[in-house]
Coordinates of N, CA and C in Angstrom, one line a residue:
Q67 N 115.6 79.9 52.4 CA 116.2 80.6 51.3 C 117.3 79.8 50.6
L68 N 117.9 78.9 51.4 CA 118.9 78.0 50.8 C 118.5 76.6 51.1
V69 N 118.5 75.7 50.1 CA 118.1 74.4 50.3 C 119.2 73.5 49.8
E70 N 119.8 72.6 50.7 CA 120.8 71.7 50.3 C 120.1 70.3 49.9
S71 N 120.8 69.6 49.0 CA 120.4 68.3 48.7 C 121.6 67.5 48.3
G72 N 121.4 66.2 48.2 CA 122.5 65.3 47.7 C 123.2 64.5 48.8
G73 N 122.9 64.7 50.0 CA 123.5 63.9 51.1 C 123.1 62.4 51.0
G74 N 123.9 61.6 51.7 CA 123.6 60.2 51.8 C 124.8 59.4 52.3
S75 N 124.7 58.1 52.0 CA 125.8 57.2 52.5 C 126.6 56.7 51.3
V76 N 127.9 56.7 51.4 CA 128.8 56.2 50.4 C 129.9 55.4 51.0
Q77 N 130.7 54.7 50.2 CA 131.8 54.0 50.6 C 133.1 54.9 50.4
A78 N 134.1 54.7 51.2 CA 135.3 55.5 51.0 C 135.8 55.3 49.6
G79 N 136.3 56.4 49.0 CA 136.8 56.4 47.6 C 135.8 56.8 46.6
E80 N 134.5 56.8 47.0 CA 133.4 57.1 46.1 C 133.2 58.7 46.0
S81 N 132.3 59.1 45.1 CA 132.0 60.5 44.9 C 130.6 60.8 45.3
R82 N 130.3 62.1 45.6 CA 129.0 62.5 45.9 C 128.9 64.0 45.5
K83 N 127.8 64.4 45.0 CA 127.6 65.8 44.6 C 126.5 66.4 45.5
L84 N 126.8 67.5 46.2 CA 125.8 68.2 47.0 C 125.4 69.5 46.2
S85 N 124.1 69.8 46.3 CA 123.6 71.0 45.6 C 123.0 72.0 46.6
C86 N 123.2 73.2 46.3 CA 122.7 74.3 47.2 C 121.8 75.2 46.2
K87 N 120.5 75.2 46.5 CA 119.7 76.0 45.7 C 119.3 77.3 46.4
L88 N 119.5 78.4 45.8 CA 119.3 79.7 46.5 C 118.0 80.3 46.0
S89 N 117.3 80.9 46.9 CA 116.0 81.6 46.4 C 116.4 82.9 45.6
E90 N 115.5 83.3 44.8 CA 115.7 84.4 43.9 C 116.3 85.7 44.6
D91 N 115.8 85.9 45.8 CA 116.2 87.2 46.5 C 117.7 87.2 46.9
I92 N 118.4 86.0 46.9 CA 119.8 86.1 47.3 C 120.7 85.5 46.2
T93 N 120.2 85.4 45.0 CA 121.1 84.9 43.9 C 122.2 85.9 43.6
D94 N 121.9 87.2 43.9 CA 123.0 88.3 43.7 C 123.7 88.4 45.0
R95 N 124.4 87.4 45.4 CA 125.1 87.4 46.7 C 126.6 87.7 46.5
Y96 N 127.3 88.0 47.6 CA 128.8 88.2 47.5 C 129.5 86.9 47.5
C97 N 128.9 85.9 48.3 CA 129.6 84.6 48.3 C 128.6 83.5 48.6
V98 N 129.0 82.4 48.3 CA 128.3 81.1 48.7 C 129.4 80.2 49.2
A99 N 129.1 79.6 50.4 CA 130.1 78.8 51.0 C 129.5 77.5 51.5
W100 N 130.3 76.5 51.5 CA 129.9 75.2 52.1 C 130.7 75.0 53.4
F101 N 130.0 74.5 54.4 CA 130.6 74.2 55.7 C 130.2 72.8 56.1
R102 N 130.9 72.2 57.0 CA 130.5 70.9 57.5 C 130.7 70.9 59.0
Q103 N 129.9 70.0 59.7 CA 130.0 70.0 61.1 C 129.7 68.6 61.6
V104 N 130.5 68.2 62.5 CA 130.4 66.9 63.2 C 129.8 67.2 64.6
P105 N 128.9 66.4 65.1 CA 128.4 66.6 66.5 C 129.4 66.9 67.5
G106 N 129.3 67.9 68.3 CA 130.2 68.3 69.3 C 131.4 69.1 68.9
K107 N 131.5 69.4 67.6 CA 132.6 70.1 67.1 C 132.1 71.4 66.4
E108 N 133.0 72.3 66.1 CA 132.7 73.5 65.5 C 132.4 73.3 64.0
R109 N 131.7 74.2 63.4 CA 131.4 74.2 62.0 C 132.6 74.8 61.3
I110 N 133.0 74.0 60.3 CA 134.2 74.4 59.5 C 133.9 74.6 58.1
R111 N 134.5 75.7 57.5 CA 134.3 76.0 56.1 C 135.1 75.0 55.2
V112 N 134.4 74.5 54.2 CA 135.0 73.5 53.3 C 135.4 74.3 52.0
A113 N 134.6 75.2 51.6 CA 134.9 75.9 50.3 C 134.0 77.1 50.2
I114 N 134.5 78.1 49.5 CA 133.8 79.4 49.4 C 134.0 79.9 47.9
L115 N 132.9 80.3 47.3 CA 132.9 80.9 46.0 C 132.5 82.4 46.2
N116 N 133.4 83.2 45.7 CA 133.2 84.7 45.9 C 132.6 85.2 44.6
R117 N 132.1 86.4 44.7 CA 131.4 87.0 43.5 C 132.3 87.2 42.4
D118 N 133.6 87.4 42.7 CA 134.6 87.7 41.6 C 135.0 86.3 40.9
G119 N 134.4 85.3 41.4 CA 134.7 84.0 40.8 C 135.8 83.2 41.5
S120 N 136.5 83.8 42.4 CA 137.6 83.1 43.1 C 137.0 82.1 44.1
I121 N 137.7 81.0 44.2 CA 137.3 79.9 45.1 C 138.4 79.6 46.1
K122 N 138.1 79.3 47.3 CA 139.1 78.9 48.3 C 138.5 77.6 48.9
Y123 N 139.5 76.6 49.1 CA 139.1 75.3 49.7 C 139.8 75.2 51.0
G124 N 139.2 74.4 51.9 CA 139.9 74.0 53.1 C 141.0 73.0 52.8
E125 N 142.0 73.0 53.7 CA 143.2 72.2 53.4 C 142.8 70.7 53.3
S126 N 141.9 70.3 54.1 CA 141.5 68.9 54.2 C 140.8 68.4 52.9
V127 N 140.3 69.3 52.1 CA 139.6 68.8 50.9 C 140.2 69.3 49.6
K128 N 141.3 70.0 49.7 CA 141.9 70.5 48.4 C 142.3 69.3 47.6
G129 N 142.0 69.4 46.3 CA 142.3 68.3 45.4 C 141.3 67.2 45.3
R130 N 140.3 67.3 46.2 CA 139.3 66.2 46.2 C 137.9 66.8 46.0
F131 N 137.7 68.0 46.5 CA 136.4 68.7 46.4 C 136.4 69.8 45.3
S132 N 135.3 70.0 44.6 CA 135.3 71.1 43.7 C 134.0 71.8 43.9
L133 N 134.0 73.2 43.9 CA 132.9 74.0 44.1 C 132.6 74.7 42.8
F134 N 131.4 74.7 42.3 CA 131.1 75.4 41.0 C 129.6 75.8 41.0
A135 N 129.4 76.9 40.3 CA 128.0 77.4 40.1 C 127.4 76.7 38.8
E136 N 126.4 76.0 39.0 CA 125.7 75.4 37.9 C 124.9 76.4 37.1
N137 N 124.3 77.4 37.9 CA 123.6 78.5 37.3 C 123.5 79.6 38.4
A138 N 122.7 80.6 38.2 CA 122.6 81.7 39.2 C 122.0 81.2 40.5
E139 N 121.2 80.2 40.4 CA 120.5 79.7 41.6 C 121.1 78.5 42.3
T140 N 122.0 77.8 41.7 CA 122.5 76.6 42.2 C 124.0 76.5 42.2
V141 N 124.5 76.2 43.4 CA 126.0 76.0 43.6 C 126.2 74.6 44.1
N142 N 127.1 73.9 43.4 CA 127.3 72.5 43.8 C 128.7 72.3 44.4
L143 N 128.7 71.3 45.2 CA 130.0 70.8 45.8 C 130.2 69.4 45.4
Q144 N 131.1 69.2 44.4 CA 131.5 67.9 44.0 C 132.5 67.3 44.9
M145 N 132.2 66.2 45.5 CA 133.2 65.6 46.5 C 133.6 64.2 45.9
D146 N 134.9 64.2 45.7 CA 135.5 62.9 45.1 C 136.5 62.3 46.1
K147 N 136.8 61.1 45.9 CA 137.8 60.4 46.8 C 137.4 60.6 48.3
L148 N 136.2 60.3 48.6 CA 135.7 60.6 49.9 C 136.4 59.7 51.0
K149 N 136.5 60.2 52.1 CA 137.2 59.5 53.2 C 136.2 59.5 54.4
P150 N 136.4 58.5 55.3 CA 135.5 58.4 56.5 C 135.5 59.7 57.3
E151 N 136.6 60.4 57.3 CA 136.6 61.7 58.1 C 135.9 62.8 57.4
D152 N 135.4 62.6 56.2 CA 134.5 63.6 55.6 C 133.0 63.4 56.0
T153 N 132.8 62.4 56.8 CA 131.4 62.3 57.4 C 131.1 63.5 58.2
A154 N 129.9 64.1 57.9 CA 129.5 65.3 58.6 C 128.1 65.7 58.0
T155 N 127.6 66.7 58.7 CA 126.4 67.4 58.1 C 127.0 68.6 57.3
Y156 N 126.6 68.7 56.1 CA 127.1 69.8 55.2 C 126.1 70.9 55.1
Y157 N 126.5 72.1 55.3 CA 125.6 73.3 55.2 C 126.1 74.2 54.1
C158 N 125.1 74.8 53.5 CA 125.4 75.9 52.5 C 125.0 77.2 53.1
A159 N 125.8 78.2 52.9 CA 125.6 79.6 53.5 C 125.9 80.6 52.4
A160 N 125.3 81.8 52.6 CA 125.5 82.9 51.6 C 125.3 84.2 52.3
D161 N 125.9 85.2 51.7 CA 125.7 86.6 52.2 C 126.0 87.6 51.1
W162 N 125.5 88.8 51.3 CA 125.8 89.9 50.4 C 127.1 90.7 50.7
I163 N 127.5 90.6 52.0 CA 128.5 91.5 52.6 C 129.9 90.8 52.6
A164 N 130.9 91.5 52.1 CA 132.2 90.9 51.9 C 132.8 90.4 53.3
W165 N 132.8 91.3 54.3 CA 133.4 90.9 55.6 C 132.7 89.7 56.2
R166 N 131.4 89.6 56.0 CA 130.7 88.4 56.6 C 131.2 87.2 55.9
C167 N 131.5 87.3 54.6 CA 131.9 86.1 53.9 C 133.3 85.6 54.3
Q168 N 134.1 86.5 54.8 CA 135.5 86.1 55.1 C 135.6 85.9 56.6
G169 N 134.6 86.0 57.4 CA 134.7 85.9 58.8 C 134.4 84.5 59.3
I170 N 133.9 84.4 60.5 CA 133.6 83.2 61.1 C 132.2 82.7 60.7
P171 N 131.9 81.5 60.8 CA 130.6 81.0 60.4 C 129.4 81.8 60.8
S172 N 129.4 82.2 62.1 CA 128.2 83.0 62.6 C 128.1 84.3 62.0
D173 N 129.0 84.8 61.2 CA 128.9 86.1 60.5 C 128.0 86.0 59.3
L174 N 127.9 84.8 58.7 CA 127.0 84.7 57.5 C 125.6 84.6 58.0
R175 N 124.7 85.2 57.3 CA 123.3 85.3 57.7 C 122.3 84.4 57.1
Y176 N 122.7 83.7 56.0 CA 121.7 82.9 55.3 C 122.3 81.5 55.3
W177 N 121.5 80.5 55.8 CA 121.9 79.1 55.9 C 120.8 78.2 55.4
G178 N 121.3 77.1 54.9 CA 120.4 76.0 54.7 C 120.2 75.1 55.9
Q179 N 119.4 74.1 55.8 CA 119.1 73.2 56.9 C 120.1 72.1 57.1
G180 N 121.0 71.9 56.1 CA 122.0 70.9 56.2 C 121.6 69.6 55.5
T181 N 122.6 68.9 55.0 CA 122.4 67.6 54.4 C 123.5 66.7 54.9
A182 N 123.2 65.5 55.4 CA 124.2 64.6 56.0 C 124.9 63.7 55.0
V183 N 126.2 63.6 55.2 CA 127.0 62.7 54.4 C 127.7 61.7 55.3
T184 N 127.5 60.4 55.0 CA 128.2 59.4 55.8 C 129.1 58.6 54.9
V185 N 130.4 58.5 55.2 CA 131.4 57.8 54.4 C 131.9 56.6 55.2
S186 N 131.6 55.4 54.7 CA 132.0 54.2 55.4 C 133.4 53.7 54.9
A187 N 134.1 53.1 55.8 CA 135.5 52.6 55.4 C 135.3 51.3 54.6

């Protein structure tokens, strides 16, 4: 129901855009969020777009990443000034329910398969 794309390898300081395409049955969602995960560590929320248009960013990406809806079916994560510590697998998630959107990652019910981003120094 969610398909991420855009991952790959880049050099530090470069940019990359990730896309999350949502299936028609979940385009009317309460939120769409991007998470990232490094092997052996917990999944961390990078940014979230709520139905009212509000957006929240994780502290580590503020000022460098931008989340925006290209259309009803596609939500993009523009990543600029990438750092080696941004290396991770990035996941897109969505849900209809407000409390699930504001909770822990496992509260969200709809996930993509992930796309890997590697940033070299």
